[in-house]
Amino acid sequence: MSEVLHRVDGQVMHLTLNRPEVLNALTPGQRDLLIGLLGRASADPEVRAVVLTGTGRGFCAGADLRGGAADGERVAGDVARTIRLGAQRLIAAVLDCEKPVIAAVNGTAAGLGAHLALACDLVLAAESARFIEVFVRRGLVPDGGGAYLLTRLLGPQRAKELMFFGDALTAPDAERLGLVNRVVADGELDKTAREWAARLATGPTRALALTKQLVNASLDSDRATAFAAEATAQEINMTTADAREGVASFVARRSPEYRGR
């Protein structure tokens, strides 16, 4: 069976990590397949939202470290290149996807797996889910954009606490801190993710893409840059059929029918 199950249903691409025996630890092949599928979702007008989840008890236990280079086999530049072309490229694929991405965190999200969830636009978590900055337990520095993501989501003190201690964070605690949009009963996770994705898939797709772009860039921008980007996004969006439909439906006092174009 495929290590990443994928299908499109009702204009929603469903991506499911499928190595439950290792809590969906990511292999390089799995990672590259995910990157390709997220790129395909961006380019396909028939895909208007993405749901990412896992099978079994884990969402994703991070990178599968088995089979890596043995001590003494690396040369200068190898590690940085591997991180840049691997974990960082995966997180960038989620952040840069032009369609809204929902993480449905069904179980443990550790290391790169936690960062994969937190890079998504919306995060739903089952009550039994846990988030773990596991790197410190292995004597490692966080990768996959962890310091970038957590600092922006939590601020430096909270981010350091999670990364310095590596303690497991329950789903309710993650929600309290603002890492999770909503915690639901384990049996309701799939249903809730489908409902949220269905709403997004009937929304103004290009407006959502431009909004995502503005929000993701806002913390790295000064006011002048952010305002200029906003004006440009408005200019681009007003050329879309969905923007015209939104205005027309408001004037006619009816519900809009967005087609993602």
mmCIF file of C-alpha atoms in Angstrom:
data_model
loop_
_atom_site.group_PDB
_atom_site.id
_atom_site.type_symbol
_atom_site.label_atom_id
_atom_site.label_comp_id
_atom_site.label_asym_id
_atom_site.label_seq_id
_atom_site.Cartn_x
_atom_site.Cartn_y
_atom_site.Cartn_z
ATOM 1 C CA MET A 1 0.000 0.000 0.000
ATOM 2 C CA SER A 2 1.056 3.585 -0.581
ATOM 3 C CA GLU A 3 2.854 5.293 2.293
ATOM 4 C CA VAL A 4 0.797 8.415 1.523
ATOM 5 C CA LEU A 5 -2.845 7.806 0.690
ATOM 6 C CA HIS A 6 -4.312 10.579 -1.448
ATOM 7 C CA ARG A 7 -7.596 11.272 -3.161
ATOM 8 C CA VAL A 8 -9.731 14.209 -4.219
ATOM 9 C CA ASP A 9 -13.331 14.227 -3.040
ATOM 10 C CA GLY A 10 -15.670 17.193 -3.343
ATOM 11 C CA GLN A 11 -12.771 19.462 -4.421
ATOM 12 C CA VAL A 12 -10.864 18.533 -1.255
ATOM 13 C CA MET A 13 -7.533 16.703 -1.476
ATOM 14 C CA HIS A 14 -7.178 14.233 1.388
ATOM 15 C CA LEU A 15 -3.580 13.306 2.271
ATOM 16 C CA THR A 16 -3.074 10.514 4.819
ATOM 17 C CA LEU A 17 0.305 9.404 6.128
ATOM 18 C CA ASN A 18 0.149 5.621 6.112
ATOM 19 C CA ARG A 19 2.912 3.987 8.142
ATOM 20 C CA PRO A 20 0.970 3.333 11.364
ATOM 21 C CA GLU A 21 3.464 0.741 12.604
ATOM 22 C CA VAL A 22 6.033 3.555 13.162
ATOM 23 C CA LEU A 23 3.537 6.305 14.072
ATOM 24 C CA ASN A 24 3.875 7.634 10.498
ATOM 25 C CA ALA A 25 7.549 8.571 10.814
ATOM 26 C CA LEU A 26 8.460 10.217 7.509
ATOM 27 C CA THR A 27 10.841 8.612 5.053
ATOM 28 C CA PRO A 28 12.545 10.768 2.394
ATOM 29 C CA GLY A 29 10.293 9.187 -0.230
ATOM 30 C CA GLN A 30 7.160 9.957 1.757
ATOM 31 C CA ARG A 31 8.319 13.523 2.313
ATOM 32 C CA ASP A 32 9.013 14.074 -1.378
ATOM 33 C CA LEU A 33 5.643 12.597 -2.325
ATOM 34 C CA LEU A 34 3.908 14.980 0.082
ATOM 35 C CA ILE A 35 5.784 17.934 -1.410
ATOM 36 C CA GLY A 36 4.708 16.900 -4.893
ATOM 37 C CA LEU A 37 1.074 16.410 -3.890
ATOM 38 C CA LEU A 38 0.929 19.814 -2.181
ATOM 39 C CA GLY A 39 2.356 21.368 -5.333
ATOM 40 C CA ARG A 40 -0.282 19.563 -7.377
ATOM 41 C CA ALA A 41 -3.012 20.858 -5.050
ATOM 42 C CA SER A 42 -1.753 24.413 -5.592
ATOM 43 C CA ALA A 43 -1.916 24.122 -9.369
ATOM 44 C CA ASP A 44 -5.147 22.124 -9.752
ATOM 45 C CA PRO A 45 -8.258 24.326 -10.024
ATOM 46 C CA GLU A 46 -10.380 21.331 -9.049
ATOM 47 C CA VAL A 47 -8.696 21.222 -5.629
ATOM 48 C CA ARG A 48 -9.854 23.991 -3.314
ATOM 49 C CA ALA A 49 -8.785 22.698 0.131
ATOM 50 C CA VAL A 50 -6.436 20.087 1.599
ATOM 51 C CA VAL A 51 -6.772 17.857 4.677
ATOM 52 C CA LEU A 52 -3.655 16.225 6.122
ATOM 53 C CA THR A 53 -3.905 13.420 8.690
ATOM 54 C CA GLY A 54 -2.417 10.057 9.641
ATOM 55 C CA THR A 55 -3.502 6.474 10.148
ATOM 56 C CA GLY A 56 -3.363 4.660 13.462
ATOM 57 C CA ARG A 57 -2.244 6.194 16.763
ATOM 58 C CA GLY A 58 0.128 8.778 15.339
ATOM 59 C CA PHE A 59 -0.174 11.838 13.168
ATOM 60 C CA CYS A 60 3.563 11.866 12.455
ATOM 61 C CA ALA A 61 6.431 10.905 14.766
ATOM 62 C CA GLY A 62 8.885 13.040 12.808
ATOM 63 C CA ALA A 63 11.591 12.029 10.364
ATOM 64 C CA ASP A 64 12.463 8.337 10.205
ATOM 65 C CA LEU A 65 16.079 8.387 11.395
ATOM 66 C CA ARG A 66 16.751 4.725 10.677
ATOM 67 C CA GLY A 67 19.048 4.043 7.752
ATOM 68 C CA GLY A 68 20.859 7.398 7.985
ATOM 69 C CA ALA A 69 24.564 7.891 7.416
ATOM 70 C CA ALA A 70 26.756 6.306 10.064
ATOM 71 C CA ASP A 71 29.059 8.429 12.209
ATOM 72 C CA GLY A 72 32.144 9.494 10.291
ATOM 73 C CA GLU A 73 30.550 9.284 6.836
ATOM 74 C CA ARG A 74 29.379 12.894 6.633
ATOM 75 C CA VAL A 75 31.371 15.728 5.095
ATOM 76 C CA ALA A 76 30.921 19.460 5.696
ATOM 77 C CA GLY A 77 27.726 20.702 4.093
ATOM 78 C CA ASP A 78 25.913 17.365 4.049
ATOM 79 C CA VAL A 79 23.646 18.028 7.028
ATOM 80 C CA ALA A 80 22.707 21.581 6.035
ATOM 81 C CA ARG A 81 21.947 20.421 2.490
ATOM 82 C CA THR A 82 19.815 17.537 3.743
ATOM 83 C CA ILE A 83 17.791 19.817 6.020
ATOM 84 C CA ARG A 84 17.389 22.498 3.368
ATOM 85 C CA LEU A 85 16.232 20.088 0.656
ATOM 86 C CA GLY A 86 14.262 17.857 3.018
ATOM 87 C CA ALA A 87 12.479 19.041 6.164
ATOM 88 C CA GLN A 88 12.568 22.735 5.273
ATOM 89 C CA ARG A 89 11.271 22.082 1.770
ATOM 90 C CA LEU A 90 8.344 20.112 3.195
ATOM 91 C CA ILE A 91 7.337 22.867 5.615
ATOM 92 C CA ALA A 92 7.680 25.465 2.847
ATOM 93 C CA ALA A 93 5.393 23.351 0.634
ATOM 94 C CA VAL A 94 2.669 23.589 3.284
ATOM 95 C CA LEU A 95 3.177 27.310 3.930
ATOM 96 C CA ASP A 96 3.293 28.090 0.192
ATOM 97 C CA CYS A 97 0.389 25.879 -0.871
ATOM 98 C CA GLU A 98 -2.155 28.126 -2.570
ATOM 99 C CA LYS A 99 -5.056 26.215 -1.066
ATOM 100 C CA PRO A 100 -5.963 26.211 2.649
ATOM 101 C CA VAL A 101 -4.455 23.201 4.438
ATOM 102 C CA ILE A 102 -6.131 21.665 7.497
ATOM 103 C CA ALA A 103 -4.149 19.413 9.837
ATOM 104 C CA ALA A 104 -6.353 16.763 11.447
ATOM 105 C CA VAL A 105 -3.998 15.636 14.211
ATOM 106 C CA ASN A 106 -5.211 12.180 15.165
ATOM 107 C CA GLY A 107 -2.394 11.231 17.561
ATOM 108 C CA THR A 108 1.208 11.972 18.430
ATOM 109 C CA ALA A 109 2.827 14.798 16.446
ATOM 110 C CA ALA A 110 6.509 14.841 17.362
ATOM 111 C CA GLY A 111 9.527 16.687 15.997
ATOM 112 C CA LEU A 112 9.100 17.339 12.297
ATOM 113 C CA GLY A 113 5.599 15.884 12.636
ATOM 114 C CA ALA A 114 4.643 18.647 15.082
ATOM 115 C CA HIS A 115 6.066 21.269 12.740
ATOM 116 C CA LEU A 116 4.199 19.732 9.800
ATOM 117 C CA ALA A 117 0.940 20.193 11.719
ATOM 118 C CA LEU A 118 1.766 23.710 12.927
ATOM 119 C CA ALA A 119 2.659 24.866 9.418
ATOM 120 C CA CYS A 120 -0.925 24.139 8.329
ATOM 121 C CA ASP A 121 -3.427 26.979 8.106
ATOM 122 C CA LEU A 122 -5.884 25.418 10.543
ATOM 123 C CA VAL A 123 -5.165 22.736 13.143
ATOM 124 C CA LEU A 124 -7.789 20.344 14.483
ATOM 125 C CA ALA A 125 -6.681 17.901 17.173
ATOM 126 C CA ALA A 126 -8.239 14.792 18.653
ATOM 127 C CA GLU A 127 -8.436 14.783 22.449
ATOM 128 C CA SER A 128 -5.785 12.055 22.570
ATOM 129 C CA ALA A 129 -3.297 13.956 20.365
ATOM 130 C CA ARG A 130 0.026 15.154 21.771
ATOM 131 C CA PHE A 131 2.625 17.586 20.464
ATOM 132 C CA ILE A 132 6.268 16.955 21.373
ATOM 133 C CA GLU A 133 9.376 18.987 20.579
ATOM 134 C CA VAL A 134 11.369 15.793 20.808
ATOM 135 C CA PHE A 135 14.697 17.098 19.453
ATOM 136 C CA VAL A 136 16.256 17.941 22.826
ATOM 137 C CA ARG A 137 15.641 14.371 24.003
ATOM 138 C CA ARG A 138 17.965 13.201 21.203
ATOM 139 C CA GLY A 139 20.531 15.955 21.674
ATOM 140 C CA LEU A 140 19.427 17.612 18.427
ATOM 141 C CA VAL A 141 18.591 21.141 17.268
ATOM 142 C CA PRO A 142 14.983 21.569 16.037
ATOM 143 C CA ASP A 143 14.605 21.436 12.264
ATOM 144 C CA GLY A 144 11.748 21.802 9.815
ATOM 145 C CA GLY A 145 11.281 25.462 10.643
ATOM 146 C CA GLY A 146 10.451 24.747 14.278
ATOM 147 C CA ALA A 147 12.062 27.821 15.821
ATOM 148 C CA TYR A 148 10.540 29.982 13.071
ATOM 149 C CA LEU A 149 7.027 28.580 13.530
ATOM 150 C CA LEU A 150 6.857 28.265 17.312
ATOM 151 C CA THR A 151 8.319 31.693 18.025
ATOM 152 C CA ARG A 152 5.732 33.315 15.783
ATOM 153 C CA LEU A 153 2.878 31.285 17.239
ATOM 154 C CA LEU A 154 3.854 31.516 20.928
ATOM 155 C CA GLY A 155 6.580 34.122 21.434
ATOM 156 C CA PRO A 156 10.185 33.337 22.389
ATOM 157 C CA GLN A 157 9.701 32.327 26.049
ATOM 158 C CA ARG A 158 7.015 29.716 25.413
ATOM 159 C CA ALA A 159 8.836 28.436 22.328
ATOM 160 C CA LYS A 160 12.035 27.962 24.362
ATOM 161 C CA GLU A 161 10.159 26.183 27.136
ATOM 162 C CA LEU A 162 8.785 23.612 24.715
ATOM 163 C CA MET A 163 12.070 23.184 22.865
ATOM 164 C CA PHE A 164 14.358 23.173 25.931
ATOM 165 C CA PHE A 165 12.391 20.562 27.902
ATOM 166 C CA GLY A 166 10.776 18.458 25.158
ATOM 167 C CA ASP A 167 7.759 17.686 27.338
ATOM 168 C CA ALA A 168 4.627 16.289 25.724
ATOM 169 C CA LEU A 169 1.902 18.896 25.256
ATOM 170 C CA THR A 170 -1.663 17.605 25.437
ATOM 171 C CA ALA A 171 -4.199 18.690 22.845
ATOM 172 C CA PRO A 172 -6.177 20.830 25.353
ATOM 173 C CA ASP A 173 -2.948 22.563 26.456
ATOM 174 C CA ALA A 174 -1.982 23.141 22.821
ATOM 175 C CA GLU A 175 -5.391 24.710 22.242
ATOM 176 C CA ARG A 176 -4.988 26.912 25.339
ATOM 177 C CA LEU A 177 -1.630 28.163 24.026
ATOM 178 C CA GLY A 178 -3.062 28.901 20.588
ATOM 179 C CA LEU A 179 -1.289 26.120 18.667
ATOM 180 C CA VAL A 180 -4.574 24.355 17.902
ATOM 181 C CA ASN A 181 -7.778 25.884 16.568
ATOM 182 C CA ARG A 182 -10.070 23.278 18.106
ATOM 183 C CA VAL A 183 -9.898 20.029 20.087
ATOM 184 C CA VAL A 184 -12.594 17.466 19.329
ATOM 185 C CA ALA A 185 -13.429 13.967 20.544
ATOM 186 C CA ASP A 186 -11.339 11.323 18.797
ATOM 187 C CA GLY A 187 -14.391 9.967 16.993
ATOM 188 C CA GLU A 188 -15.360 13.423 15.718
ATOM 189 C CA LEU A 189 -12.012 14.418 14.176
ATOM 190 C CA ASP A 190 -12.612 13.121 10.665
ATOM 191 C CA LYS A 191 -16.155 14.512 10.559
ATOM 192 C CA THR A 192 -15.059 17.948 11.754
ATOM 193 C CA ALA A 193 -12.147 18.074 9.306
ATOM 194 C CA ARG A 194 -14.496 17.188 6.452
ATOM 195 C CA GLU A 195 -16.948 19.881 7.499
ATOM 196 C CA TRP A 196 -14.259 22.558 7.696
ATOM 197 C CA ALA A 197 -12.730 21.490 4.376
ATOM 198 C CA ALA A 198 -16.142 21.504 2.686
ATOM 199 C CA ARG A 199 -16.715 25.091 3.825
ATOM 200 C CA LEU A 200 -13.311 26.153 2.521
ATOM 201 C CA ALA A 201 -13.861 24.319 -0.769
ATOM 202 C CA THR A 202 -16.972 26.407 -1.450
ATOM 203 C CA GLY A 203 -15.228 29.676 -0.582
ATOM 204 C CA PRO A 204 -13.498 32.246 -2.825
ATOM 205 C CA THR A 205 -10.357 30.205 -3.465
ATOM 206 C CA ARG A 206 -8.116 32.930 -4.861
ATOM 207 C CA ALA A 207 -9.113 35.344 -2.102
ATOM 208 C CA LEU A 208 -8.220 32.683 0.458
ATOM 209 C CA ALA A 209 -4.846 32.104 -1.224
ATOM 210 C CA LEU A 210 -4.037 35.805 -1.199
ATOM 211 C CA THR A 211 -5.198 36.139 2.422
ATOM 212 C CA LYS A 212 -2.962 33.219 3.420
ATOM 213 C CA GLN A 213 -0.039 34.870 1.659
ATOM 214 C CA LEU A 214 -0.622 38.182 3.441
ATOM 215 C CA VAL A 215 -0.955 36.599 6.894
ATOM 216 C CA ASN A 216 2.104 34.377 6.479
ATOM 217 C CA ALA A 217 4.233 37.330 5.362
ATOM 218 C CA SER A 218 2.903 39.814 7.918
ATOM 219 C CA LEU A 219 5.215 38.905 10.804
ATOM 220 C CA ASP A 220 8.273 39.370 8.598
ATOM 221 C CA SER A 221 7.177 42.711 7.134
ATOM 222 C CA ASP A 222 7.235 46.328 8.208
ATOM 223 C CA ARG A 223 4.018 48.302 7.922
ATOM 224 C CA ALA A 224 4.833 49.900 4.556
ATOM 225 C CA THR A 225 5.664 46.529 3.010
ATOM 226 C CA ALA A 226 2.577 44.885 4.501
ATOM 227 C CA PHE A 227 0.290 47.672 3.288
ATOM 228 C CA ALA A 228 1.793 47.536 -0.214
ATOM 229 C CA ALA A 229 1.304 43.756 -0.316
ATOM 230 C CA GLU A 230 -2.297 44.190 0.821
ATOM 231 C CA ALA A 231 -3.017 46.701 -1.929
ATOM 232 C CA THR A 232 -1.464 44.413 -4.531
ATOM 233 C CA ALA A 233 -3.483 41.443 -3.288
ATOM 234 C CA GLN A 234 -6.666 43.505 -3.517
ATOM 235 C CA GLU A 235 -5.775 44.551 -7.071
ATOM 236 C CA ILE A 236 -5.198 40.935 -8.124
ATOM 237 C CA ASN A 237 -8.284 39.597 -6.379
ATOM 238 C CA MET A 238 -10.634 42.128 -7.948
ATOM 239 C CA THR A 239 -9.876 40.574 -11.349
ATOM 240 C CA THR A 240 -11.371 37.233 -10.263
ATOM 241 C CA ALA A 241 -14.849 35.947 -11.056
ATOM 242 C CA ASP A 242 -15.414 35.119 -7.381
ATOM 243 C CA ALA A 243 -14.825 38.736 -6.320
ATOM 244 C CA ARG A 244 -17.349 39.916 -8.898
ATOM 245 C CA GLU A 245 -19.782 37.254 -7.675
ATOM 246 C CA GLY A 246 -19.276 38.312 -4.070
ATOM 247 C CA VAL A 247 -20.130 41.928 -4.823
ATOM 248 C CA ALA A 248 -23.046 41.005 -7.103
ATOM 249 C CA SER A 249 -24.550 38.654 -4.497
ATOM 250 C CA PHE A 250 -24.276 41.361 -1.831
ATOM 251 C CA VAL A 251 -26.102 43.862 -4.039
ATOM 252 C CA ALA A 252 -28.763 41.280 -4.963
ATOM 253 C CA ARG A 253 -29.096 40.142 -1.317
ATOM 254 C CA ARG A 254 -28.494 36.479 -2.108
ATOM 255 C CA SER A 255 -25.928 33.876 -1.068
ATOM 256 C CA PRO A 256 -22.789 33.871 -3.239
ATOM 257 C CA GLU A 257 -21.849 30.872 -5.390
ATOM 258 C CA TYR A 258 -18.057 30.810 -5.573
ATOM 259 C CA ARG A 259 -16.357 28.676 -8.210
ATOM 260 C CA GLY A 260 -12.741 29.110 -7.191
ATOM 261 C CA ARG A 261 -11.817 31.331 -10.115
#
